[in-house]
Amino acid sequence: MNVLLDNLSLYGEGLLGTVELTVYASLLALVLGFLMAAFRVAPVASLRVFGTAWVTVLRNTPLTLLFFAVVLGLPRFGLVLPFKLFAILALGCYTSAFICEAVRSGINTVPVGQGEAARSLGMTFPQTLGEIVLPQAFRSVIPPIGSTLIALAKNSAIAGAFSVVELLGVYKPLSERGYNIIWTFFWIAVGYLLVTLTISAIFNVLEKRFGVAS
Amino acid sequence: MAGDALIEMRGVNKHFGKLHVLQDIDLIVHRGEVVVVIGPSGGGKSTLCRAVNRLETVESGTIELDGRPLPDEGRALAQLRADVGMVFQSFNLFAHKTVLENIMLAPVKVRRMKKDEAARRARELLDRVGLASQADKYPAQLSGGQQQRVAIARALAMDPKVLLFDEPTSALDPEMINEVLEVMRQLARDGMTMVVVTHEMGFARSAANRVVFMDDGRVVEDRTPEEFFTAPRSERAKDFLSKILKH
């Protein structure tokens, strides 16, 4: 218990870092994920190719490698940002590939006739997707998106290796100060549980609200 | 039916894999005309119907609507589809919207009609198909016949130049078929241009101006209902009619 109470502000900073990474990267991943899913079902071939390439590259690259690519690669193209922003970019883009596939599988659960009816009424592709298909797909993608964002929260630990303040990194100064490593990690684990259980709770509410109705 | 062509198909071909589902189709539908397409399953009737608003693309030939060739994908195609109503075998009402919202959606989103105006029109149309009391229900709460009548009202809400019916009664319980056919007969009497793919011979006899008999992807006969039902010219049509009119 001492290790937590003695270092409450250190743990607090770490937890806050992880929460920030998770929230911002989640928002980025959701926006990009829905956009890429729309690309992948678009009537325009070049958009479909782009969406497919996006998913293939990001889903199949180890996240650590992606971090290196962003942190070392982007500055070469003159893009120099704080490490935290790089981390959000890497996490968000990586996770967007998984969100995209979850959304796409949801789109596939909506009967083809729904889209055909919308198109036959003169609705454009964005209208058909936004008004008819996605609202019905949304229900079935809530659980897999929840899992993906939980994975994102845990993946954010990699950012610690790139000098971004986050929860896992808290162990370094503490072990230097000679605290018991088991208890140090115990409270880190509790911190992650706090984040992931919150995400679970949010998605349980969403599922109850949107998942069952008619 | 003097020469005012609304739908004009010339030399239309389409394959599904090896199956030549539309073979050199020539078909003209005039304004105000009711054309009923009949024939055995797999003969290309539905594909023909769906080709008119490009839910099925064709490989060769031209399809013109009101003198304009069908555009490729994009905004122009959407605009054209807004003028072509379609009623499906499986109704395809939007499952997450109420009956009223189903009818209002396209007028508001596509025609930019004001919401209260669209709602007023939607209620009128519901009244016309005899479902005024069902406005706030969801599609799943209605019977098949009711859903199909809502689907017709939804198509009518766009003031289409022509209505396409793709086997509108094939998924219905027998006792519900007539309520849908009655709405369609009324539309025909009101002068709506209609292309109806159906197995309902009674409807073809009573409401059609022309019967188009399709088999193996070809238009085999294209004549008035009296001529077709009393004296079919082709062996294929004779055979088909003898099988379905016996019982």
mmCIF file of N, CA and C in Angstrom, chain A residues 127-172:
data_model
loop_
_atom_site.group_PDB
_atom_site.id
_atom_site.type_symbol
_atom_site.label_atom_id
_atom_site.label_comp_id
_atom_site.label_asym_id
_atom_site.label_seq_id
_atom_site.Cartn_x
_atom_site.Cartn_y
_atom_site.Cartn_z
ATOM 1 N N GLN A 127 -25.670 9.236 -48.307
ATOM 2 C CA GLN A 127 -26.981 9.222 -47.633
ATOM 3 C C GLN A 127 -27.395 7.790 -47.287
ATOM 4 N N THR A 128 -27.222 6.885 -48.239
ATOM 5 C CA THR A 128 -27.591 5.489 -48.005
ATOM 6 C C THR A 128 -26.821 4.925 -46.820
ATOM 7 N N LEU A 129 -25.506 5.202 -46.812
ATOM 8 C CA LEU A 129 -24.664 4.688 -45.738
ATOM 9 C C LEU A 129 -25.037 5.331 -44.401
ATOM 10 N N GLY A 130 -25.166 6.662 -44.402
ATOM 11 C CA GLY A 130 -25.384 7.389 -43.158
ATOM 12 C C GLY A 130 -26.782 7.249 -42.585
ATOM 13 N N GLU A 131 -27.786 7.200 -43.450
ATOM 14 C CA GLU A 131 -29.170 7.185 -42.967
ATOM 15 C C GLU A 131 -29.700 5.765 -42.750
ATOM 16 N N ILE A 132 -29.253 4.839 -43.582
ATOM 17 C CA ILE A 132 -29.878 3.517 -43.589
ATOM 18 C C ILE A 132 -28.955 2.415 -43.090
ATOM 19 N N VAL A 133 -27.753 2.334 -43.666
ATOM 20 C CA VAL A 133 -26.925 1.161 -43.386
ATOM 21 C C VAL A 133 -26.207 1.273 -42.034
ATOM 22 N N LEU A 134 -25.479 2.380 -41.819
ATOM 23 C CA LEU A 134 -24.704 2.475 -40.574
ATOM 24 C C LEU A 134 -25.581 2.442 -39.315
ATOM 25 N N PRO A 135 -26.730 3.160 -39.279
ATOM 26 C CA PRO A 135 -27.540 3.081 -38.062
ATOM 27 C C PRO A 135 -27.965 1.649 -37.726
ATOM 28 N N GLN A 136 -28.167 0.836 -38.764
ATOM 29 C CA GLN A 136 -28.549 -0.556 -38.493
ATOM 30 C C GLN A 136 -27.341 -1.423 -38.204
ATOM 31 N N ALA A 137 -26.177 -1.042 -38.784
ATOM 32 C CA ALA A 137 -24.946 -1.803 -38.536
ATOM 33 C C ALA A 137 -24.421 -1.513 -37.130
ATOM 34 N N PHE A 138 -24.680 -0.295 -36.655
ATOM 35 C CA PHE A 138 -24.138 0.198 -35.385
ATOM 36 C C PHE A 138 -24.368 -0.790 -34.244
ATOM 37 N N ARG A 139 -25.592 -1.327 -34.175
ATOM 38 C CA ARG A 139 -25.933 -2.256 -33.090
ATOM 39 C C ARG A 139 -24.979 -3.427 -33.000
ATOM 40 N N SER A 140 -24.664 -3.991 -34.155
ATOM 41 C CA SER A 140 -23.871 -5.214 -34.111
ATOM 42 C C SER A 140 -22.378 -4.921 -33.989
ATOM 43 N N VAL A 141 -21.963 -3.651 -34.157
ATOM 44 C CA VAL A 141 -20.526 -3.386 -34.039
ATOM 45 C C VAL A 141 -20.140 -2.854 -32.666
ATOM 46 N N ILE A 142 -21.104 -2.611 -31.786
ATOM 47 C CA ILE A 142 -20.751 -2.080 -30.465
ATOM 48 C C ILE A 142 -19.814 -3.022 -29.695
ATOM 49 N N PRO A 143 -20.149 -4.318 -29.552
ATOM 50 C CA PRO A 143 -19.231 -5.183 -28.784
ATOM 51 C C PRO A 143 -17.829 -5.290 -29.384
ATOM 52 N N PRO A 144 -17.661 -5.557 -30.683
ATOM 53 C CA PRO A 144 -16.288 -5.656 -31.191
ATOM 54 C C PRO A 144 -15.511 -4.334 -31.099
ATOM 55 N N ILE A 145 -16.200 -3.195 -31.240
ATOM 56 C CA ILE A 145 -15.482 -1.924 -31.097
ATOM 57 C C ILE A 145 -15.021 -1.745 -29.657
ATOM 58 N N GLY A 146 -15.863 -2.165 -28.696
ATOM 59 C CA GLY A 146 -15.465 -2.110 -27.286
ATOM 60 C C GLY A 146 -14.180 -2.891 -27.052
ATOM 61 N N SER A 147 -14.122 -4.116 -27.582
ATOM 62 C CA SER A 147 -12.917 -4.943 -27.414
ATOM 63 C C SER A 147 -11.705 -4.266 -28.031
ATOM 64 N N THR A 148 -11.912 -3.677 -29.202
ATOM 65 C CA THR A 148 -10.790 -3.040 -29.901
ATOM 66 C C THR A 148 -10.247 -1.863 -29.103
ATOM 67 N N LEU A 149 -11.142 -1.076 -28.489
ATOM 68 C CA LEU A 149 -10.675 0.086 -27.724
ATOM 69 C C LEU A 149 -10.000 -0.340 -26.427
ATOM 70 N N ILE A 150 -10.438 -1.463 -25.860
ATOM 71 C CA ILE A 150 -9.747 -1.990 -24.677
ATOM 72 C C ILE A 150 -8.329 -2.397 -25.052
ATOM 73 N N ALA A 151 -8.211 -3.038 -26.215
ATOM 74 C CA ALA A 151 -6.870 -3.398 -26.696
ATOM 75 C C ALA A 151 -6.024 -2.145 -26.893
ATOM 76 N N LEU A 152 -6.660 -1.094 -27.397
ATOM 77 C CA LEU A 152 -5.929 0.168 -27.602
ATOM 78 C C LEU A 152 -5.397 0.699 -26.276
ATOM 79 N N ALA A 153 -6.244 0.683 -25.234
ATOM 80 C CA ALA A 153 -5.818 1.192 -23.929
ATOM 81 C C ALA A 153 -4.566 0.453 -23.464
ATOM 82 N N LYS A 154 -4.549 -0.862 -23.641
ATOM 83 C CA LYS A 154 -3.399 -1.638 -23.187
ATOM 84 C C LYS A 154 -2.185 -1.416 -24.091
ATOM 85 N N ASN A 155 -2.466 -1.291 -25.400
ATOM 86 C CA ASN A 155 -1.365 -1.038 -26.339
ATOM 87 C C ASN A 155 -0.669 0.297 -26.077
ATOM 88 N N SER A 156 -1.374 1.225 -25.417
ATOM 89 C CA SER A 156 -0.791 2.550 -25.195
ATOM 90 C C SER A 156 0.469 2.452 -24.335
ATOM 91 N N ALA A 157 0.679 1.304 -23.665
ATOM 92 C CA ALA A 157 1.882 1.118 -22.841
ATOM 93 C C ALA A 157 3.150 1.248 -23.676
ATOM 94 N N ILE A 158 3.030 0.904 -24.966
ATOM 95 C CA ILE A 158 4.224 0.983 -25.836
ATOM 96 C C ILE A 158 4.748 2.423 -25.916
ATOM 97 N N ALA A 159 3.830 3.385 -25.783
ATOM 98 C CA ALA A 159 4.246 4.787 -25.874
ATOM 99 C C ALA A 159 5.275 5.133 -24.792
ATOM 100 N N GLY A 160 5.214 4.401 -23.664
ATOM 101 C CA GLY A 160 6.146 4.655 -22.568
ATOM 102 C C GLY A 160 7.592 4.494 -23.018
ATOM 103 N N ALA A 161 7.825 3.565 -23.954
ATOM 104 C CA ALA A 161 9.167 3.326 -24.462
ATOM 105 C C ALA A 161 9.649 4.478 -25.330
ATOM 106 N N PHE A 162 8.736 5.363 -25.706
ATOM 107 C CA PHE A 162 9.093 6.524 -26.542
ATOM 108 C C PHE A 162 8.931 7.816 -25.740
ATOM 109 N N SER A 163 9.357 7.742 -24.505
ATOM 110 C CA SER A 163 9.354 8.862 -23.558
ATOM 111 C C SER A 163 8.052 9.654 -23.494
ATOM 112 N N VAL A 164 6.932 8.951 -23.592
ATOM 113 C CA VAL A 164 5.642 9.572 -23.329
ATOM 114 C C VAL A 164 5.220 9.142 -21.930
ATOM 115 N N VAL A 165 4.745 10.085 -21.124
ATOM 116 C CA VAL A 165 4.326 9.734 -19.764
ATOM 117 C C VAL A 165 3.048 8.906 -19.832
ATOM 118 N N GLU A 166 3.133 7.670 -19.326
ATOM 119 C CA GLU A 166 1.915 6.843 -19.240
ATOM 120 C C GLU A 166 2.098 5.862 -18.095
ATOM 121 N N LEU A 167 1.083 5.087 -17.839
ATOM 122 C CA LEU A 167 1.002 4.321 -16.598
ATOM 123 C C LEU A 167 2.127 3.302 -16.419
ATOM 124 N N LEU A 168 2.400 2.511 -17.451
ATOM 125 C CA LEU A 168 3.396 1.452 -17.286
ATOM 126 C C LEU A 168 4.766 2.020 -16.928
ATOM 127 N N GLY A 169 5.078 3.181 -17.546
ATOM 128 C CA GLY A 169 6.395 3.794 -17.329
ATOM 129 C C GLY A 169 6.661 4.186 -15.881
ATOM 130 N N VAL A 170 5.605 4.224 -15.071
ATOM 131 C CA VAL A 170 5.745 4.609 -13.665
ATOM 132 C C VAL A 170 6.696 3.674 -12.924
ATOM 133 N N TYR A 171 6.810 2.406 -13.405
ATOM 134 C CA TYR A 171 7.615 1.436 -12.658
ATOM 135 C C TYR A 171 9.103 1.831 -12.642
ATOM 136 N N LYS A 172 9.557 2.559 -13.685
ATOM 137 C CA LYS A 172 10.999 2.833 -13.783
ATOM 138 C C LYS A 172 11.516 3.668 -12.598
#
